[in-house]
Every structure is written in structure tokens, then in C-alpha cells.
XYZ file of C-alpha atoms in Angstrom:
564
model
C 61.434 15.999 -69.270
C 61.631 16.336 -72.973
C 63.785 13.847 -75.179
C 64.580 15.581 -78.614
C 66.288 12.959 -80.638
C 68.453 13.641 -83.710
C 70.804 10.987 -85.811
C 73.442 11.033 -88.463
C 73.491 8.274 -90.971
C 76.669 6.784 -91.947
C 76.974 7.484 -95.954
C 75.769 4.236 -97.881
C 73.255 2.080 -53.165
C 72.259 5.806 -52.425
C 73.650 9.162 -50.367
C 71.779 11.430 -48.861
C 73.596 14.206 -49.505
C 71.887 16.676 -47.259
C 72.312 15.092 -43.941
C 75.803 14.780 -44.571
C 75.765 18.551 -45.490
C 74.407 18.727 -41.695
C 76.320 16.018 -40.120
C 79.376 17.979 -41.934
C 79.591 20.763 -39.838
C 76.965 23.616 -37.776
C 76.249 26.538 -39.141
C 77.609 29.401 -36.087
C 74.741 31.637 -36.244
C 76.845 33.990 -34.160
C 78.737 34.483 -37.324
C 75.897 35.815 -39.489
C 76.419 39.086 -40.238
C 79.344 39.265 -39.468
C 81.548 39.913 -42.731
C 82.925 43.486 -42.026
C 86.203 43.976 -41.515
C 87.623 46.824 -39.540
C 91.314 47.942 -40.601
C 93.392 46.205 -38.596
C 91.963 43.088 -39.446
C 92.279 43.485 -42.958
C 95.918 44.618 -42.646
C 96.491 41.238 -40.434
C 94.775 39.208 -43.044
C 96.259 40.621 -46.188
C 100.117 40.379 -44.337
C 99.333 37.004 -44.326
C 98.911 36.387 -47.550
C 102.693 38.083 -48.548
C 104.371 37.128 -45.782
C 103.039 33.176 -45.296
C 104.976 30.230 -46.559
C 102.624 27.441 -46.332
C 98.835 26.416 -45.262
C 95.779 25.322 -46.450
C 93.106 27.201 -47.408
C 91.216 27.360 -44.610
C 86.783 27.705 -44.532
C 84.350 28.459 -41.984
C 80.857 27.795 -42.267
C 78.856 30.036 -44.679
C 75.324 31.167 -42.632
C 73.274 31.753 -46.009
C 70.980 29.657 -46.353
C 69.208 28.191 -49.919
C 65.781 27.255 -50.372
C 65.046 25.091 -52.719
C 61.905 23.574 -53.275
C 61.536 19.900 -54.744
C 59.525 19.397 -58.075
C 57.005 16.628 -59.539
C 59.681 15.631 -61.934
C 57.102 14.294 -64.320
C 54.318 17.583 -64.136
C 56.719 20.485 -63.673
C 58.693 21.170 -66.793
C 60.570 17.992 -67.907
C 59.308 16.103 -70.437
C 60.082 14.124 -73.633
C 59.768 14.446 -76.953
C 61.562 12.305 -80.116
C 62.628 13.656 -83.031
C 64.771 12.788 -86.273
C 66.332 15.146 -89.103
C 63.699 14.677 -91.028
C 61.183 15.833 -88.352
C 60.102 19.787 -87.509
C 61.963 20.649 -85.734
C 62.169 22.976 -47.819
C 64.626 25.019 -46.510
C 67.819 23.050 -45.779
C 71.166 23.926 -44.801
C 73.907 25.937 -47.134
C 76.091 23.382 -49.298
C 78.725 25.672 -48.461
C 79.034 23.574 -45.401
C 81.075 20.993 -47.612
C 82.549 23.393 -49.987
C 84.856 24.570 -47.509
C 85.661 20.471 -46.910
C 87.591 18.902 -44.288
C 89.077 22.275 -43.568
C 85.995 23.108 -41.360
C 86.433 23.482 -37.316
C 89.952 24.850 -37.505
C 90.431 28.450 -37.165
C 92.962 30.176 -39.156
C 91.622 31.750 -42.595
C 94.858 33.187 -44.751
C 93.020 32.780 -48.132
C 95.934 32.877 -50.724
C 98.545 31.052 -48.493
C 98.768 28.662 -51.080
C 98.940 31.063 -53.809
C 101.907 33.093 -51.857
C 103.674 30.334 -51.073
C 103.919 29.514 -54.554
C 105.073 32.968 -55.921
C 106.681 34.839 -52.774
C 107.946 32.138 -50.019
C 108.619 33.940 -47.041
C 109.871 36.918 -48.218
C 108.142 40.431 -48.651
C 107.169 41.442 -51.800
C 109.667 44.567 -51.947
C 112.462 41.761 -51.564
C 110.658 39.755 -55.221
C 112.446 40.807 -58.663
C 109.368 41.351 -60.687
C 108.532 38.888 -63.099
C 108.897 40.137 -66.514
C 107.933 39.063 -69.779
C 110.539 39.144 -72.193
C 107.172 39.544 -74.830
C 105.522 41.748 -72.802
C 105.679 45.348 -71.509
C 104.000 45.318 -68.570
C 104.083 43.012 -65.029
C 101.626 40.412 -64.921
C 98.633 41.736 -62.764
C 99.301 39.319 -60.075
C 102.633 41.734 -59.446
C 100.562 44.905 -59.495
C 97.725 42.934 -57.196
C 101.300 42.429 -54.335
C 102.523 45.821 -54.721
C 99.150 47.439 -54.199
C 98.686 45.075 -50.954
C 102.369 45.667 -49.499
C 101.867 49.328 -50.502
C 98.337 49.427 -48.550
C 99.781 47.887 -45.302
C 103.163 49.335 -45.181
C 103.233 52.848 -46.558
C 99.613 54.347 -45.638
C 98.542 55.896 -42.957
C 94.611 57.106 -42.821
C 92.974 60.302 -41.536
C 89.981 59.146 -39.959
C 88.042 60.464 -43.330
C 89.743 57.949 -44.893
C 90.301 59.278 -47.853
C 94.492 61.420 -47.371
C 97.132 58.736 -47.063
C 101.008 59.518 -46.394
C 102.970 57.668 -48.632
C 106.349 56.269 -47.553
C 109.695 55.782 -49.450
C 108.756 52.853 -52.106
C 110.721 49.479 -51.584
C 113.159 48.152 -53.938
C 110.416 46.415 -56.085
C 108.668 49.485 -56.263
C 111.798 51.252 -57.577
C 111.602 49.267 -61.239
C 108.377 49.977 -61.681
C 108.008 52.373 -65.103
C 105.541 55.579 -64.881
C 102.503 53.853 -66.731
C 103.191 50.764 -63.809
C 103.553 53.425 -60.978
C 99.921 54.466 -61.807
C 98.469 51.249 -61.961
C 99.771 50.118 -58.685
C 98.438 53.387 -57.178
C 94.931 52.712 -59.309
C 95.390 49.191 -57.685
C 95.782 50.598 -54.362
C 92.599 52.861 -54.854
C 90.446 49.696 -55.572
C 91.799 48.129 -52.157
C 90.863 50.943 -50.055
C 87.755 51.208 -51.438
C 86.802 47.739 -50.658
C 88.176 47.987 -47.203
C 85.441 50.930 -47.147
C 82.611 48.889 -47.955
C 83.645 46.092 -45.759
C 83.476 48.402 -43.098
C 79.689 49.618 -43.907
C 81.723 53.336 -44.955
C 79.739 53.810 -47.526
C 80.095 57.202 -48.336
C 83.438 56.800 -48.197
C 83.922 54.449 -50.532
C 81.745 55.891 -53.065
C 84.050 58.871 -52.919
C 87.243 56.299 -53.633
C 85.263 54.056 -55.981
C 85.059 57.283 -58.337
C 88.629 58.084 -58.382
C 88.671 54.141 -59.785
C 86.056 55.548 -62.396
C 88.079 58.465 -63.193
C 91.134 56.630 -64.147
C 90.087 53.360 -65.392
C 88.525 52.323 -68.572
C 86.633 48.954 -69.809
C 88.726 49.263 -73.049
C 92.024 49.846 -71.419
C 94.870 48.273 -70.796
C 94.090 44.791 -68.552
C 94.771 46.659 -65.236
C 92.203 49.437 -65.859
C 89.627 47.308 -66.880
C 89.642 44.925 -64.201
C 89.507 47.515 -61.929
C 86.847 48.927 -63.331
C 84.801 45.688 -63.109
C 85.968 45.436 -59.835
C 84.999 49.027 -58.757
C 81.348 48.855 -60.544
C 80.392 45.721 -58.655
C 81.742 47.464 -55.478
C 78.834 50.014 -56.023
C 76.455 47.756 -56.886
C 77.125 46.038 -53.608
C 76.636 49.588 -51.777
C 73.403 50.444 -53.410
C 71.968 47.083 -52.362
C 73.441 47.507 -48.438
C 71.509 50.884 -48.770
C 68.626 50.888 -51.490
C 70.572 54.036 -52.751
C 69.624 54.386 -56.830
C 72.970 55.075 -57.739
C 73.280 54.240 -61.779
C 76.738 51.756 -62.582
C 78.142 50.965 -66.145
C 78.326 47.368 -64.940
C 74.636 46.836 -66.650
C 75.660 49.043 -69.780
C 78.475 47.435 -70.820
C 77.450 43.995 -69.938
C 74.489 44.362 -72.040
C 76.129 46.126 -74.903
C 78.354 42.988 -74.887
C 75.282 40.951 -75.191
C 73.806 42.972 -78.087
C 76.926 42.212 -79.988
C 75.491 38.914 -80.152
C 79.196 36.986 -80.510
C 78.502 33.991 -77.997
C 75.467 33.142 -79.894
C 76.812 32.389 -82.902
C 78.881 29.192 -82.512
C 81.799 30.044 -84.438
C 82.506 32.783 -82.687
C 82.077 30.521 -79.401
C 84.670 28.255 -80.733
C 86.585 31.351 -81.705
C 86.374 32.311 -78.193
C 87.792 28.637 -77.390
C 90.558 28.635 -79.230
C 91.916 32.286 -78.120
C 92.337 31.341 -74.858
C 95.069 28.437 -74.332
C 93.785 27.556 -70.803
C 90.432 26.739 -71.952
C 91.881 24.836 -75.588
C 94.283 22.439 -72.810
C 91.353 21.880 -70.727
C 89.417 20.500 -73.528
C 92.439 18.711 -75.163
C 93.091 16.673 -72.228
C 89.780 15.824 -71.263
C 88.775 14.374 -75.115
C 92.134 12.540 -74.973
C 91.059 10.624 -71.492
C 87.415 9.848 -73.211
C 89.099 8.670 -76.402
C 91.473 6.613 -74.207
C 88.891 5.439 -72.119
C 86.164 4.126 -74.949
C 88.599 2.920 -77.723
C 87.676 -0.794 -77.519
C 84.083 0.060 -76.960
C 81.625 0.002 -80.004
C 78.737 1.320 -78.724
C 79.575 4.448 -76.595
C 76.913 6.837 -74.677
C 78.164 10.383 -74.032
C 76.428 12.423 -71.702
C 76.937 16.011 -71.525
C 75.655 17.886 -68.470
C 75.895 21.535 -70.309
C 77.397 21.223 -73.624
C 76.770 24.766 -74.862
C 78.501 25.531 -78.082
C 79.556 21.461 -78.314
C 83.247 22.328 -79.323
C 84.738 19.362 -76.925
C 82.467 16.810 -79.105
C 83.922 18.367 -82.640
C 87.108 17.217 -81.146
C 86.007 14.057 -80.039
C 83.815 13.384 -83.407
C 87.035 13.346 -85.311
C 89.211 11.162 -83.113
C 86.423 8.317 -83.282
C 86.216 8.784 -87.299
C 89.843 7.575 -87.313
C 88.429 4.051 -85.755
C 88.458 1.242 -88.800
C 85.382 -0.055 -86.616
C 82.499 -0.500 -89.258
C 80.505 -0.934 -85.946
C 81.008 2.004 -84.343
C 78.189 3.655 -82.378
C 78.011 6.813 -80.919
C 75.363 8.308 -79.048
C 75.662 12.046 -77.145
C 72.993 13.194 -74.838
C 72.877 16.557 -73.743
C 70.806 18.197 -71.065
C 70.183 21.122 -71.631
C 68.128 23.616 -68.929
C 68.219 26.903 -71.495
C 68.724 28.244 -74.686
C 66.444 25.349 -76.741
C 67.301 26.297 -80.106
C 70.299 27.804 -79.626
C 71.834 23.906 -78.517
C 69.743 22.539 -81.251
C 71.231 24.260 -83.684
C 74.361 22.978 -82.360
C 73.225 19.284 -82.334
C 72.401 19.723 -85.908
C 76.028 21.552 -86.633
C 77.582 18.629 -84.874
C 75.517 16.046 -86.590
C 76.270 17.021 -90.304
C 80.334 17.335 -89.090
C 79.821 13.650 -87.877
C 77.953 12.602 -91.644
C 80.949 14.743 -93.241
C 83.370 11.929 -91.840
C 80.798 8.839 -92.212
C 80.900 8.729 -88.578
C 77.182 6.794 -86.891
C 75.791 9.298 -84.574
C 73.092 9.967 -82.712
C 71.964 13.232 -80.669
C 69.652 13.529 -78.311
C 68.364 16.592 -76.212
C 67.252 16.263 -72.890
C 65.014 19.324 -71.773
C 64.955 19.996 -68.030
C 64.054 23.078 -66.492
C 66.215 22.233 -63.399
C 68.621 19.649 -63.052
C 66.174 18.181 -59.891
C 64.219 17.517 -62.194
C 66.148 14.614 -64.043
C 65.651 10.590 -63.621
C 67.644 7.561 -64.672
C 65.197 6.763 -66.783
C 65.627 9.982 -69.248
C 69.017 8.830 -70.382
C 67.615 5.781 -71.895
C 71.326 4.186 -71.482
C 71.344 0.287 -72.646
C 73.615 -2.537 -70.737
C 75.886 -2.600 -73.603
C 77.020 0.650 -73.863
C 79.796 2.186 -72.611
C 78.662 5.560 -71.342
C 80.677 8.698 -70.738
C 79.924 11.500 -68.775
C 81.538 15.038 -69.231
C 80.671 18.251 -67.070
C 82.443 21.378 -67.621
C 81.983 24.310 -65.404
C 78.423 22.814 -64.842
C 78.770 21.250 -61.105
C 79.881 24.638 -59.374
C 76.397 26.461 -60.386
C 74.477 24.365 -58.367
C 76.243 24.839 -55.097
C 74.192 27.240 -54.127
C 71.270 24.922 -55.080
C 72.047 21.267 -53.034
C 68.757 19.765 -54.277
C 69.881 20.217 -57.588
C 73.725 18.647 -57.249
C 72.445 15.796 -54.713
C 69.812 14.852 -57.667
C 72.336 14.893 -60.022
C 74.766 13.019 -58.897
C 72.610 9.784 -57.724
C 71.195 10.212 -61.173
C 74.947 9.535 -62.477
C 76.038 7.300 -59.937
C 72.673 4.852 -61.182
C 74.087 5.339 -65.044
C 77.059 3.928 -63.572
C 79.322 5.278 -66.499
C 82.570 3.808 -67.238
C 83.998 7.593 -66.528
C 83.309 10.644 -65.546
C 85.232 13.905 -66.333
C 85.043 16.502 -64.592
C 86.486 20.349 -65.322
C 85.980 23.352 -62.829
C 87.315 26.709 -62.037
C 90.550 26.356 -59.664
C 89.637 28.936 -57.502
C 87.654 29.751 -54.111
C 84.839 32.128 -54.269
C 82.822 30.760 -51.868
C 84.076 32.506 -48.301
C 82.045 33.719 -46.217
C 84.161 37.289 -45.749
C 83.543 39.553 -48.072
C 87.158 40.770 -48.220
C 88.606 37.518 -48.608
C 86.253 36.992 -51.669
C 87.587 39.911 -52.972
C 90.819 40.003 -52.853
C 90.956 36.407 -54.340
C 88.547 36.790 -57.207
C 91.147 39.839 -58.108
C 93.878 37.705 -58.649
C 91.549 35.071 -60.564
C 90.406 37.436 -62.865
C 93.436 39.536 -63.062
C 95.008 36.362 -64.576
C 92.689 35.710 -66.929
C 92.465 39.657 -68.312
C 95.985 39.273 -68.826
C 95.621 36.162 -70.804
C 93.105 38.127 -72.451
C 95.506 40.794 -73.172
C 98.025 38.786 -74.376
C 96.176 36.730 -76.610
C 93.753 39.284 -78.225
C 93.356 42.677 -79.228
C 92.239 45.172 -77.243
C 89.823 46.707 -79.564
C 88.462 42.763 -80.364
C 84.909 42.979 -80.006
C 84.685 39.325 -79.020
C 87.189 40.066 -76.022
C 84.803 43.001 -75.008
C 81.668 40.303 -75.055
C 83.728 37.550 -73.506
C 84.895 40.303 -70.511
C 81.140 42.005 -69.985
C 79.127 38.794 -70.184
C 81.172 35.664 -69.271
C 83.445 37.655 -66.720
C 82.435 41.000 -65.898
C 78.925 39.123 -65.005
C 80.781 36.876 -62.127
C 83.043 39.280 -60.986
C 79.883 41.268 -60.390
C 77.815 37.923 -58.949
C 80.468 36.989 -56.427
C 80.793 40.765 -55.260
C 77.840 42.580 -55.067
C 75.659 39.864 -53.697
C 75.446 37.686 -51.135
C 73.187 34.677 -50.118
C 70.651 33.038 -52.478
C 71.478 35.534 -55.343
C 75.352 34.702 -55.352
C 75.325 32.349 -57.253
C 78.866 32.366 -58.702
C 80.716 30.225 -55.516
C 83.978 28.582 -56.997
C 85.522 25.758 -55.127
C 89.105 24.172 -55.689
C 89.223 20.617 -56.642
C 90.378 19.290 -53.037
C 87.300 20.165 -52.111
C 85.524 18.748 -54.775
C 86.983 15.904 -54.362
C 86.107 15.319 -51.094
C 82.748 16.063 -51.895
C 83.132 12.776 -54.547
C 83.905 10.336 -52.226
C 81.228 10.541 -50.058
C 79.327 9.275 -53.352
C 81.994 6.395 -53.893
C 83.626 7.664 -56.265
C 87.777 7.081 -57.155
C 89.947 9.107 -58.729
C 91.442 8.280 -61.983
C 95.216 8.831 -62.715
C 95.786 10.693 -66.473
C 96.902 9.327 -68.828
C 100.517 10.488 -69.873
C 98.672 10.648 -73.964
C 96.431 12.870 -72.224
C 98.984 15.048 -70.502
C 100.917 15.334 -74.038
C 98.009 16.478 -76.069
C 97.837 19.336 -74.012
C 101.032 20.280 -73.789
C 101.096 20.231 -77.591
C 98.495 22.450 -77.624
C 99.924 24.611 -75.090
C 102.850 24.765 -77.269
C 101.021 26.593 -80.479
C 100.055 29.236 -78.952
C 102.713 32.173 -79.344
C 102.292 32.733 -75.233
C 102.104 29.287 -74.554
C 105.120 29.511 -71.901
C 102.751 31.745 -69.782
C 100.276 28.657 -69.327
C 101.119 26.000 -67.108
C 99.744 22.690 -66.692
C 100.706 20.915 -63.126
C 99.986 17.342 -61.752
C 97.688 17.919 -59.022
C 97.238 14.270 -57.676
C 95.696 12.558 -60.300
C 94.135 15.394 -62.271
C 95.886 18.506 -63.295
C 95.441 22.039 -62.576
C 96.104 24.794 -65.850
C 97.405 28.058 -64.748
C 97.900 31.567 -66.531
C 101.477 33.169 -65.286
C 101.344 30.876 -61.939
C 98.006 31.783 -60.879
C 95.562 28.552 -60.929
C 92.653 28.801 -63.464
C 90.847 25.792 -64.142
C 91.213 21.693 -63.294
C 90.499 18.927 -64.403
C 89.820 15.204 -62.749
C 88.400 11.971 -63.869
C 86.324 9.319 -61.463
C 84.505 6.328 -61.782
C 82.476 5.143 -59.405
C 82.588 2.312 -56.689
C 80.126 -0.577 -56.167
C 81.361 -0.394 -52.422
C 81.888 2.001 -49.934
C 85.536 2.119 -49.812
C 85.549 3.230 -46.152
């Protein structure tokens, strides 16, 4: 473990997580496998999602299995090392086994219930007026995405090639479509049948479909075409690992032509990238606002930041403590950081001469891990009189697929035992087991957030074409072309999350309303700021784009008893 330590001066009772994982719920080998669907079975499951009204979304065990092997924390990569400014610079079971919570041992699996029930009720999507936008042109996505499903179960019928389809008399919805929405449904449509294909091991097929997707869809089109095109690219990566077939994608070219445009290394552009997108910008508001609230009579404060990459949610927080008359006022930010040395280092440095701009006392320190197994209380270095802080963003959800890792972590927190704990994921579930139901709801995921894209920047902006090949294109093609230890992208919504918490004794915090109301001013700035929502979800919230569920955000604290 290394400690890199940087500073601003002020001008003049344990859980084993893995038997629970276990005790949680058996792994059906009978299952493995077993993730094709035939055609009927993906009609049944995608009328469910139109036609339901209520449910919960419903898990069965995932058979992959992870391997992770433990470390000598003190001999295999994590060490420590201080600096100042003035210095040169064994096999175990699947977590999945909790991610799908106390939903496991029942037997119904309707994916998007939740979802429908929300935008549909009962009714059939013909029967919906589509939603438009009085600033927009188009339907959202998530209209196109219902269309293309009731147009798939309801008006085709297949040869047994697959590939000729009779199409019926559209339904009222269909009927206010224009001719540039027509073709997206039917590009839609294309996408769905194709996937159908490869769940069903028709390869061929679907190769044949997937390039009528090529044909007509473009990653600098309008938000439709290019999340197809994603979509259809990682569908034949998946088919040339099923089959070892060499079959070249553009998935690879464009994502790394959007990494030799360099944007999301350079931190202004990274905060650039913040600020365009009004889901992310809320998420951030509100979760400084509940640390400021939560420290303000403190005066020596320990942040810990599980993967702070471009630091943006500190600049925020920097300038609300510089406000503080407190000539005592001590800050200290640790941040552990498991890639990209300089890179964050750079950004300590950025964050540190911001903090000496304002004659605000802090102090940075870097704390080098190659995995987060590797990390110990002792790292931290927190003192009793501190009030310490800990803030993971998007950081918890990449080490599902690692259980070592997140069962290490979190004892390591629980022994910091920090005042509070805030906690930001992605409101979505990637994590099934079927194939198709992975697909289908990573579509409507990331069709929301390509339409955010589209409505919030240009689409010639070379930062939205880096932000779409390397922070989205790369998951869309993670959570479909792969599947056990390489899938690494596995999503889980925040019941289950929580649920997860509390076998670590941890309690839920309620908001604060001050919390709540920064974000919604925020929200407000942004010219499509009626398109994002921000909803009580117990005592977190969840931020949606256009009524689809992007990202949440909860705060804990942990218990000195087991409250059951």
C-alpha cells in the first residue's frame, strides 16, 4: 500500500460476507447454460413487460462463478509512501447470489415490471399517446424501445429462416409516428430480432439481421441509430466469442478512436463532461449537500474517497467549507486510487491549489492499491477526533463480480466507523442471468441516457463521441458480449443494495430536505431540466432521464449492534 501525501497551507464486530453469499441462496447447476431463449418464450417474457401492472423485479441465481485469489496485503502491490508539495513528485461462490436479494426462491422473472408499470399500467402500448416533447422532435427512445416490442410480438410472423416477417395493420400509436420515427421503430425492431437470434444459438441468422442494423445505423446519428449500433456491434462480438469466428466489429474502432481523442484525461473536459449531463450534476449536488450537512460542526473532518477520478464532487465541497468562519478548520481527503497514478495526482494537486486559492487547510493523501483486497484499517491513518466521511460513486458495483474485493472493503469501512457514508450507483439491473433479459433492459438504460445525450449536446461534440465509445459504448459492450468472469459491468438497483448493507449493520439515513433542494436547483438550470426527475425512494432518491431510472443515491451509517 502506498500513502502519497500532499497539503495546502492556509495563506499566512465482523461479517463474513461469503458464507452469507452461500447461506443466501444455491446456485441450480441445472440452470447453467441455460440462457437461450426459444421464441415463444421471449414473446411471453417481453408481453409481460407491456402488459404488467405491478411486481418486483424478480432474480434467480447466477451459475458463474469468480475466482478470486487473496493477496499478502503488505508484499503484493500496496504500499506507502509520504509526500508534500515540495517533494518529487479460492474459488467461492458468485456474489450474484445477493445481488438478486431477497427476491431469490420465487419464480416469476418479468424484468421491467416496474419500469411498465410506471409508464404503461395495464394497457397496451398501441392504447399510450406518445409522449412528446414540446422541445423536441422526436419520441423519447423508451417509446421507440415499446413500439418495436409490441410490433415484434403482435404483427410478425417468421418463416422458419427467420429472416421475412408479415407485417400487420399498425395500432393507433403507430399511426402518429412521422416517416423518420417509422424507420427507427422498424431499425428498433431489427435489433430485437437479431438478439432473439443469438439467444437462440442462430447465429448465422443473426449475423444476416445484425447487418441490416449496420446498414442503417450510424455512431454519429441521431440517438436511435447510434444506440443501435452499439447494441448491434456487441451482439457480434458476443457471436464471434460463442463461435471463435474472426469476424472484425467497429465496436473496438470507435471505442478506441474515442480514447485517442484524449477528452477524459484532461480534467476539464471531465468536469465538462459533468456538467453536460444534469443527472450526473444532481447526483453530485445532493450528495456534497448531505456531507456539508453532516460535518458542519466538525473541525477536523476525514474524507475518504473510494474512486475519486477527476475529483469534481470535492471542488464542490472545497468551496462550501471555505464559507466556514472556523479559523480551525481541518480538512483531510484520502483517495484510493487502484489506476491511473498520475493522472489522480495531478488532480490532487489541481484540487489542492483551488483549496490555497480560498485559504482553505487541506490535506491530500493518495492511497495506492492495486486491488481494493488489498486495503487495511491501518492505511487510512484516521485519528479519534476526526469526523470522517466516506463517499463512493459508481465504485461498489465493479466489484460484484469480485466478492473478495467488496467483503474487504466494507469491514475496512465498517472499522473506520465514519460518521457517514454516501453512496451513488447506477439504478438499473444488469446482472440477470438471461441473456435476453439483460438486453432488453440495458436498451432502455442506455437509450435514456443517449437521449439525454442528445438533448444536451451536439451531435458532432467530440466529447459526446468519447463519453458514448469509452464510458458507454464500453458497458453496453461488457454486459452483452460476455458472460462470467469477464462481465464485469453487473448493475444492481438500490433495494438490493440495500439489503446487501444491512447484513453489515448498517442504517439508512433520511435526506435532508437542503439536500433535496440543491438538486432540484440544479435540475432547474439546465434548459431540459423538466426531462430529469428526482424521486424519494425511501430514504435516498433515485434521478431519472424522461421516467426511466438512471442513477441513486443513499446515505448509511453504521450500527454498533446488530439490529436484528
Amino acid at each position: 500500500m502506498e500513502n502519497s501525501m500532499f497539503s495546502s497551507q492556509k495563506s499566512n464486530e465482523s461479517f463474513d460476507v461469503i458464507a452469507w453469499l452461500r447461506d443466501f441462496g444455491e446456485v441450480n447447476s441445472s440452470q447453467e447454460n441455460k440462457h437461450n431463449f426459444g421464441m415463444e418464450e421471449f414473446e411471453s417474457f417481453y408481453s409481460s413487460l407491456c402488459l404488467s401492472s405491478n411486481g418486483q423485479n424478480i432474480r434467480q441465481n447466477e451459475p458463474d462463478n469468480v475466482i478470486c485469489q487473496p493477496m499478502d496485503t503488505m508484499n503484493q502491490g500496496c504500499y506507502v509512501q509520504e509526500l508534500s508539495t515540495t517533494s518529487s513528485d479460492p474459488t467461492m461462490d458468485s456474489i450474484d447470489q445477493w445481488c438478486y436479494g431477497p427476491e431469490l426462491g420465487t419464480t416469476s422473472i418479468d424484468p421491467m415490471k416496474i419500469f411498465y408499470s410506471n409508464q404503461c399500467g395495464t394497457k397496451k402500448v398501441s392504447d399510450v399517446s406518445l409522449r412528446r416533447d414540446v422541445n423536441s422532435e422526436s419520441i423519447p427512445i423508451a417509446d421507440v424501445l415499446r413500439l418495436a416490442g409490441e410490433r415484434y410480438l403482435q404483427f410478425s410472423t417468421r418463416r422458419l429462416d427467420g429472416l421475412s416477417m408479415f407485417i400487420h395493420p399498425y395500432g393507433s400509436a403507430f399511426s402518429e409516428l412521422s416517416l423518420q420515427e417509422t424507420k427507427e421503430v422498424e431499425l428498433m425492431h431489427t435489433l430485437f430480432l437479431a438478439a432473439d437470434e443469438v439467444a437462440s444459438c442462430q447465429y448465422d441468422v443473426a449475423s444476416e439481421l445484425i447487418g441490416r442494423c449496420r446498414s442503417k445505423a450510424s455512431f454519429t446519428g441521431n440517438p436511435v441509430e447510434r444506440l443501435v449500433l452499439y447494441f448491434a456491434e456487441s451482439l457480434q462480438d458476443r457471436i464471434n466469442s460463442g463461435t471463435g469466428r474472426i469476424s472484425p466489429t467497429r465496436m473496438n474502432e470507435i471505442i478506441q478512436h474515442a480514447k485517442g481523442l484524449g477528452l477524459l484525461g484532461d480534467q476539464p473536459e471531465f468536469i465538462a463532461m459533468q456538467k453536460c449531463l444534469p443527472f450526473s450534476q444532481v447526483i453530485l449536488m445532493v450528495g456534497i449537500q448531505e456531507i456539508v450537512e453532516n460535518v458542519k460542526s466538525a473541525s477536523k473532518i476525514h474524507l475518504i474517497d473510494l474512486e475519486i477520478r477527476g475529483g469534481v464532487q470535492w471542488i464542490l465541497l472545497i468551496q462550501a467549507l471555505s464559507q466556514r468562519k472556523d479559523t480551525k478548520l481541518e480538512v483531510k481527503i484520502t483517495a484510493v486510487v487502484t489506476a491511473n497514478r498520475e493522472k489522480i495526482e495531478a488532480t490532487a494537486k489541481r484540487l489542492l491549489s483551488y483549496a490555497g486559492s480560498l485559504n482553505l487547510p487541506l490535506s491530500f493523501k493518495l492511497l495506492f492499491a492495486s486491488d481494493m483486497s488489498e486495503i487495511k484499517k491501518e492505511h487510512f491513518r484516521t485519528k479519534a477526533d476526526e469526523t470522517v466521511v466516506v463517499y463512493g460513486s459508481s465504485v461498489l458495483r465493479s466489484m460484484i463480480s469480485r466478492p473478495n474485493c467488496l467483503d474487504n472493503l466494507m469491514k475496512v469501512i465498517r472499522s473506520l466507523n465514519p460518521s457517514l457514508m454516501v453512496v451513488a450507483e447506477i439504478e438499473a439491473n444488469h446482472n440477470s442471468q438471461s441473456f435476453l433479459h439483460r438486453f432488453v433492459e440495458s436498451l432502455f438504460f442506455y437509450g435514456a441516457v443517449f437521449d439525454c445525450l442528445d438533448d444536451c449536446m451536439d451531435r458532432d461534440d467530440q466529447l459526446r463521441l468519447t463519453l458514448e465509445g469509452t464510458q458507454f459504448g464500453q458497458g453496453i459492450q461488457n454486459t452483452i458480449a460476455t458472460e462470467g468472469e469477464q462481465r464485469v459491468t453487473r448493475n444492481v438497483k438500490l433495494d438490493v443494495w440495500r439489503a446487501f448493507f444491512r447484513r453489515f449493520w448498517m442504517e439508512e439515513v433520511e435526506l435532508c430536505e437542503s439536500s433535496i433542494y440543491q438538486g432540484n436547483l440544479i435540475r432547474k438550470q439546465y434548459a431540459r431540466g423538466d426531462s430529469c426527475s428526482i424521486e424519494r425512494n425511501g430514504k435516498g432518491i433515485i434521478v431519472g432521464w424522461k421516467g426511466t431510472p438512471i442513477l441513486s443515491l443513499s446515505t448509511w451509517k453504521f450500527l454498533r449492534f446488530n439490529p436484528c
